[in-house]
Amino acid sequence: MKKGDDHIYLVSSDSAGYLAITKEQLRYRYILQDKDSNICKLSLSHGDDIAYQLEKADSAWIMTEPLQNTVAVDSSQVSSLGTTLIQLQIDDFGAQDVREADYAKYNLDKNCYVFQITQENGDVTTLRFEDYDPLVSSYINCLNEETGEIWRFDSSYVTFLQGKTTTYLLKTVCKVGIDEISAMSIQYNGSYNDRTLSIDTTFGVDYENKKYTCNGTDISTYGDAALTAFQDMFSQVSSLTYTEIQLDSDLPENGTPSLTTLKDGTTRIVELVKRDDTTYWARVDGVYTRTVVRQNALSGSGKMLEKYSELMTVISSSAS
């Protein structure tokens, strides 16, 4: 019936559900109150272990825990995570005014995931998720620590809780573009193809004019093959990858420079310090990055030492 009308109307059961809407269904379901304010800090911990703390510095993201900006962050990946968080909606609402004494009731008292979001407007959202098995659990409890509310989420929508320290890091030790540098020197003393290889070579780089030198000699004088070989070698130098991060291992006090890159008057020094027979610690600008580089990242097929040897072979053949 409707006001001023004594007729009775039949309504389809499909539509009638909208007339029986609950308070929970009317509630704001996004986890962030102000979706227009940019995210400027993110952190994730699981139990006593911190996976990462990321902060926005100017237009780029840096990691401040557990590494102190020693490895570059993949800002595009973090931006993608930010989009996920802005769009994330609560599946169901539970108790309110939950206190620490109540945590055990919701499996929030130990070994929890704690995910914190800080926005430029000053809002901080701290979400405490119960420990769960992503292969088994379907819905999990979450406490908004600022409001004391229990929220429920489909576990498939919060896969970011499985993030590790390396999840949002670039896999390269020190990524520098060829258009950013003016010179590069490489020093290496070690094994390669069952022989000892000793390198102490300096390259000049004028990317804008496509002019490159090797120990003062214009590489273009050795032909196009030499230019291609140099570019291939530089690609391997700038994309040198690490295989793992070791946070708890003891680090050596000293090391010998293995690879040096100079950038427009500012020197970037990458050192590979021998760790054992097959791995090195990577140190950038005098700071240990906690990354471990394997020998095959240097001497494997298509890697830096092979490309360096190919360049030297082209130069030697052209010069003779």
mmCIF file of C-alpha atoms in Angstrom, residues 96-276:
data_model
loop_
_atom_site.group_PDB
_atom_site.id
_atom_site.type_symbol
_atom_site.label_atom_id
_atom_site.label_comp_id
_atom_site.label_asym_id
_atom_site.label_seq_id
_atom_site.Cartn_x
_atom_site.Cartn_y
_atom_site.Cartn_z
ATOM 1 C CA GLN A 96 31.869 -3.101 17.438
ATOM 2 C CA ASP A 97 33.882 -1.591 20.303
ATOM 3 C CA VAL A 98 36.204 -4.606 20.363
ATOM 4 C CA ARG A 99 38.933 -4.308 22.999
ATOM 5 C CA GLU A 100 42.274 -6.102 23.274
ATOM 6 C CA ALA A 101 40.773 -8.448 25.862
ATOM 7 C CA ASP A 102 38.382 -9.653 23.147
ATOM 8 C CA TYR A 103 41.034 -10.377 20.513
ATOM 9 C CA ALA A 104 41.209 -14.129 21.209
ATOM 10 C CA LYS A 105 37.491 -14.474 20.450
ATOM 11 C CA TYR A 106 38.216 -13.467 16.850
ATOM 12 C CA ASN A 107 41.623 -15.216 16.504
ATOM 13 C CA LEU A 108 43.302 -11.814 16.603
ATOM 14 C CA ASP A 109 45.448 -12.340 19.682
ATOM 15 C CA LYS A 110 48.620 -13.863 18.142
ATOM 16 C CA ASN A 111 50.558 -14.312 14.915
ATOM 17 C CA CYS A 112 48.320 -11.790 13.156
ATOM 18 C CA TYR A 113 48.855 -9.857 9.978
ATOM 19 C CA VAL A 114 48.935 -6.120 10.688
ATOM 20 C CA PHE A 115 48.538 -3.915 7.648
ATOM 21 C CA GLN A 116 48.741 -0.143 8.084
ATOM 22 C CA ILE A 117 47.825 2.522 5.548
ATOM 23 C CA THR A 118 48.736 6.209 5.954
ATOM 24 C CA GLN A 119 47.236 8.850 3.672
ATOM 25 C CA GLU A 120 48.359 12.367 2.829
ATOM 26 C CA ASN A 121 45.386 13.842 4.695
ATOM 27 C CA GLY A 122 46.743 12.317 7.923
ATOM 28 C CA ASP A 123 44.313 9.383 8.100
ATOM 29 C CA VAL A 124 45.829 6.165 9.450
ATOM 30 C CA THR A 125 44.037 2.852 8.971
ATOM 31 C CA THR A 126 45.439 -0.115 10.907
ATOM 32 C CA LEU A 127 43.942 -3.488 10.013
ATOM 33 C CA ARG A 128 44.639 -6.562 12.143
ATOM 34 C CA PHE A 129 43.846 -9.790 10.259
ATOM 35 C CA GLU A 130 43.680 -13.231 11.825
ATOM 36 C CA ASP A 131 46.332 -15.752 10.770
ATOM 37 C CA TYR A 132 45.017 -17.980 8.004
ATOM 38 C CA ASP A 133 45.924 -20.493 5.324
ATOM 39 C CA PRO A 134 45.251 -18.883 1.918
ATOM 40 C CA LEU A 135 44.715 -22.344 0.402
ATOM 41 C CA VAL A 136 42.035 -23.278 2.928
ATOM 42 C CA SER A 137 40.368 -20.230 4.479
ATOM 43 C CA SER A 138 37.525 -18.522 2.657
ATOM 44 C CA TYR A 139 36.506 -15.668 4.971
ATOM 45 C CA ILE A 140 38.726 -14.130 7.636
ATOM 46 C CA ASN A 141 38.265 -11.724 10.528
ATOM 47 C CA CYS A 142 39.811 -8.270 10.560
ATOM 48 C CA LEU A 143 39.857 -5.608 13.240
ATOM 49 C CA ASN A 144 40.020 -1.932 12.388
ATOM 50 C CA GLU A 145 42.150 -0.814 15.340
ATOM 51 C CA GLU A 146 41.132 2.839 14.994
ATOM 52 C CA THR A 147 37.379 2.154 15.204
ATOM 53 C CA GLY A 148 37.287 -1.141 17.123
ATOM 54 C CA GLU A 149 35.089 -2.758 14.468
ATOM 55 C CA ILE A 150 35.291 -6.338 13.228
ATOM 56 C CA TRP A 151 35.137 -6.704 9.462
ATOM 57 C CA ARG A 152 35.007 -9.866 7.369
ATOM 58 C CA PHE A 153 36.827 -10.338 4.067
ATOM 59 C CA ASP A 154 36.916 -12.967 1.380
ATOM 60 C CA SER A 155 40.541 -14.146 1.662
ATOM 61 C CA SER A 156 40.938 -14.111 -2.134
ATOM 62 C CA TYR A 157 40.622 -10.299 -2.059
ATOM 63 C CA VAL A 158 43.363 -9.744 0.526
ATOM 64 C CA THR A 159 46.203 -11.695 -1.129
ATOM 65 C CA PHE A 160 48.440 -8.653 -0.505
ATOM 66 C CA LEU A 161 48.775 -10.023 3.051
ATOM 67 C CA GLN A 162 51.080 -12.701 1.595
ATOM 68 C CA GLY A 163 53.577 -10.037 0.491
ATOM 69 C CA LYS A 164 57.252 -10.496 1.390
ATOM 70 C CA THR A 165 60.190 -8.110 1.737
ATOM 71 C CA THR A 166 61.074 -8.664 -1.924
ATOM 72 C CA THR A 167 57.535 -8.396 -3.316
ATOM 73 C CA TYR A 168 57.762 -4.695 -4.170
ATOM 74 C CA LEU A 169 61.496 -4.459 -4.837
ATOM 75 C CA LEU A 170 63.202 -4.375 -8.204
ATOM 76 C CA LYS A 171 65.275 -7.493 -8.800
ATOM 77 C CA THR A 172 68.341 -5.534 -9.903
ATOM 78 C CA VAL A 173 71.232 -4.539 -7.637
ATOM 79 C CA CYS A 174 71.553 -0.986 -9.032
ATOM 80 C CA LYS A 175 69.463 -0.030 -12.041
ATOM 81 C CA VAL A 176 70.985 2.836 -14.055
ATOM 82 C CA GLY A 177 69.999 3.739 -17.619
ATOM 83 C CA ILE A 178 72.621 4.248 -20.308
ATOM 84 C CA ASP A 179 71.146 7.708 -20.907
ATOM 85 C CA GLU A 180 71.917 8.650 -17.286
ATOM 86 C CA ILE A 181 75.669 8.089 -17.217
ATOM 87 C CA SER A 182 78.749 9.782 -18.601
ATOM 88 C CA ALA A 183 81.276 7.048 -17.887
ATOM 89 C CA MET A 184 81.531 3.535 -16.554
ATOM 90 C CA SER A 185 84.460 1.493 -15.331
ATOM 91 C CA ILE A 186 84.538 -2.219 -14.643
ATOM 92 C CA GLN A 187 87.040 -4.048 -12.493
ATOM 93 C CA TYR A 188 86.874 -7.798 -12.084
ATOM 94 C CA ASN A 189 89.356 -10.409 -10.977
ATOM 95 C CA GLY A 190 87.986 -13.911 -10.916
ATOM 96 C CA SER A 191 87.112 -17.024 -12.830
ATOM 97 C CA TYR A 192 85.294 -17.206 -16.132
ATOM 98 C CA ASN A 193 85.023 -20.290 -18.352
ATOM 99 C CA ASP A 194 87.615 -22.179 -16.292
ATOM 100 C CA ARG A 195 90.197 -19.437 -16.584
ATOM 101 C CA THR A 196 91.170 -16.376 -14.589
ATOM 102 C CA LEU A 197 89.834 -13.142 -16.026
ATOM 103 C CA SER A 198 91.274 -9.758 -15.042
ATOM 104 C CA ILE A 199 89.348 -6.639 -16.102
ATOM 105 C CA ASP A 200 90.159 -2.983 -15.515
ATOM 106 C CA THR A 201 88.408 -1.093 -18.307
ATOM 107 C CA THR A 202 86.862 2.371 -18.502
ATOM 108 C CA PHE A 203 84.107 3.325 -20.939
ATOM 109 C CA GLY A 204 83.025 6.845 -21.884
ATOM 110 C CA VAL A 205 79.324 7.336 -22.623
ATOM 111 C CA ASP A 206 77.683 10.120 -24.643
ATOM 112 C CA TYR A 207 74.260 8.610 -25.192
ATOM 113 C CA GLU A 208 72.730 11.688 -26.841
ATOM 114 C CA ASN A 209 75.292 11.604 -29.649
ATOM 115 C CA LYS A 210 75.645 7.802 -29.556
ATOM 116 C CA LYS A 211 79.403 8.073 -28.912
ATOM 117 C CA TYR A 212 81.089 5.519 -26.702
ATOM 118 C CA THR A 213 84.761 4.990 -25.887
ATOM 119 C CA CYS A 214 86.768 2.090 -24.498
ATOM 120 C CA ASN A 215 89.898 3.151 -22.623
ATOM 121 C CA GLY A 216 89.795 6.429 -24.562
ATOM 122 C CA THR A 217 89.306 4.931 -28.049
ATOM 123 C CA ASP A 218 86.083 5.589 -29.967
ATOM 124 C CA ILE A 219 84.232 2.264 -30.140
ATOM 125 C CA SER A 220 82.598 3.245 -33.449
ATOM 126 C CA THR A 221 86.014 2.931 -35.117
ATOM 127 C CA TYR A 222 85.672 -0.813 -34.604
ATOM 128 C CA GLY A 223 82.421 -0.930 -36.576
ATOM 129 C CA ASP A 224 78.712 -1.369 -35.872
ATOM 130 C CA ALA A 225 79.290 -4.813 -34.358
ATOM 131 C CA ALA A 226 81.368 -3.210 -31.594
ATOM 132 C CA LEU A 227 78.656 -0.624 -30.846
ATOM 133 C CA THR A 228 76.037 -3.373 -30.611
ATOM 134 C CA ALA A 229 78.325 -5.472 -28.410
ATOM 135 C CA PHE A 230 78.885 -2.508 -26.063
ATOM 136 C CA GLN A 231 75.166 -1.839 -25.738
ATOM 137 C CA ASP A 232 74.517 -5.518 -25.047
ATOM 138 C CA MET A 233 77.211 -5.524 -22.376
ATOM 139 C CA PHE A 234 75.861 -2.388 -20.696
ATOM 140 C CA SER A 235 72.390 -3.924 -20.628
ATOM 141 C CA GLN A 236 73.786 -6.820 -18.585
ATOM 142 C CA VAL A 237 75.760 -4.507 -16.277
ATOM 143 C CA SER A 238 72.738 -2.344 -15.465
ATOM 144 C CA SER A 239 70.423 -5.317 -14.986
ATOM 145 C CA LEU A 240 72.676 -7.351 -12.691
ATOM 146 C CA THR A 241 70.271 -9.320 -10.529
ATOM 147 C CA TYR A 242 70.364 -10.687 -7.002
ATOM 148 C CA THR A 243 68.852 -14.029 -6.028
ATOM 149 C CA GLU A 244 67.939 -13.464 -2.395
ATOM 150 C CA ILE A 245 68.027 -11.076 0.534
ATOM 151 C CA GLN A 246 69.715 -12.107 3.780
ATOM 152 C CA LEU A 247 68.620 -9.935 6.694
ATOM 153 C CA ASP A 248 70.287 -11.770 9.580
ATOM 154 C CA SER A 249 73.696 -12.802 8.230
ATOM 155 C CA ASP A 250 76.927 -11.184 9.414
ATOM 156 C CA LEU A 251 78.479 -8.884 6.830
ATOM 157 C CA PRO A 252 82.192 -8.492 6.025
ATOM 158 C CA GLU A 253 83.846 -5.202 6.911
ATOM 159 C CA ASN A 254 85.801 -4.697 3.699
ATOM 160 C CA GLY A 255 85.550 -5.509 0.037
ATOM 161 C CA THR A 256 87.181 -4.819 -3.288
ATOM 162 C CA PRO A 257 85.292 -2.808 -5.947
ATOM 163 C CA SER A 258 84.118 -5.046 -8.758
ATOM 164 C CA LEU A 259 81.970 -2.730 -10.832
ATOM 165 C CA THR A 260 81.787 1.067 -10.887
ATOM 166 C CA THR A 261 79.270 3.280 -12.653
ATOM 167 C CA LEU A 262 79.703 7.054 -12.906
ATOM 168 C CA LYS A 263 76.655 9.257 -13.422
ATOM 169 C CA ASP A 264 76.964 12.904 -14.492
ATOM 170 C CA GLY A 265 79.683 13.731 -12.006
ATOM 171 C CA THR A 266 78.095 11.677 -9.232
ATOM 172 C CA THR A 267 79.805 8.342 -8.665
ATOM 173 C CA ARG A 268 77.714 5.221 -8.099
ATOM 174 C CA ILE A 269 79.870 2.343 -6.938
ATOM 175 C CA VAL A 270 78.638 -1.228 -6.992
ATOM 176 C CA GLU A 271 80.917 -3.673 -5.190
ATOM 177 C CA LEU A 272 80.567 -7.435 -5.236
ATOM 178 C CA VAL A 273 82.208 -8.749 -2.080
ATOM 179 C CA LYS A 274 82.998 -12.464 -2.042
ATOM 180 C CA ARG A 275 80.681 -14.370 0.279
ATOM 181 C CA ASP A 276 81.664 -17.923 -0.686
#
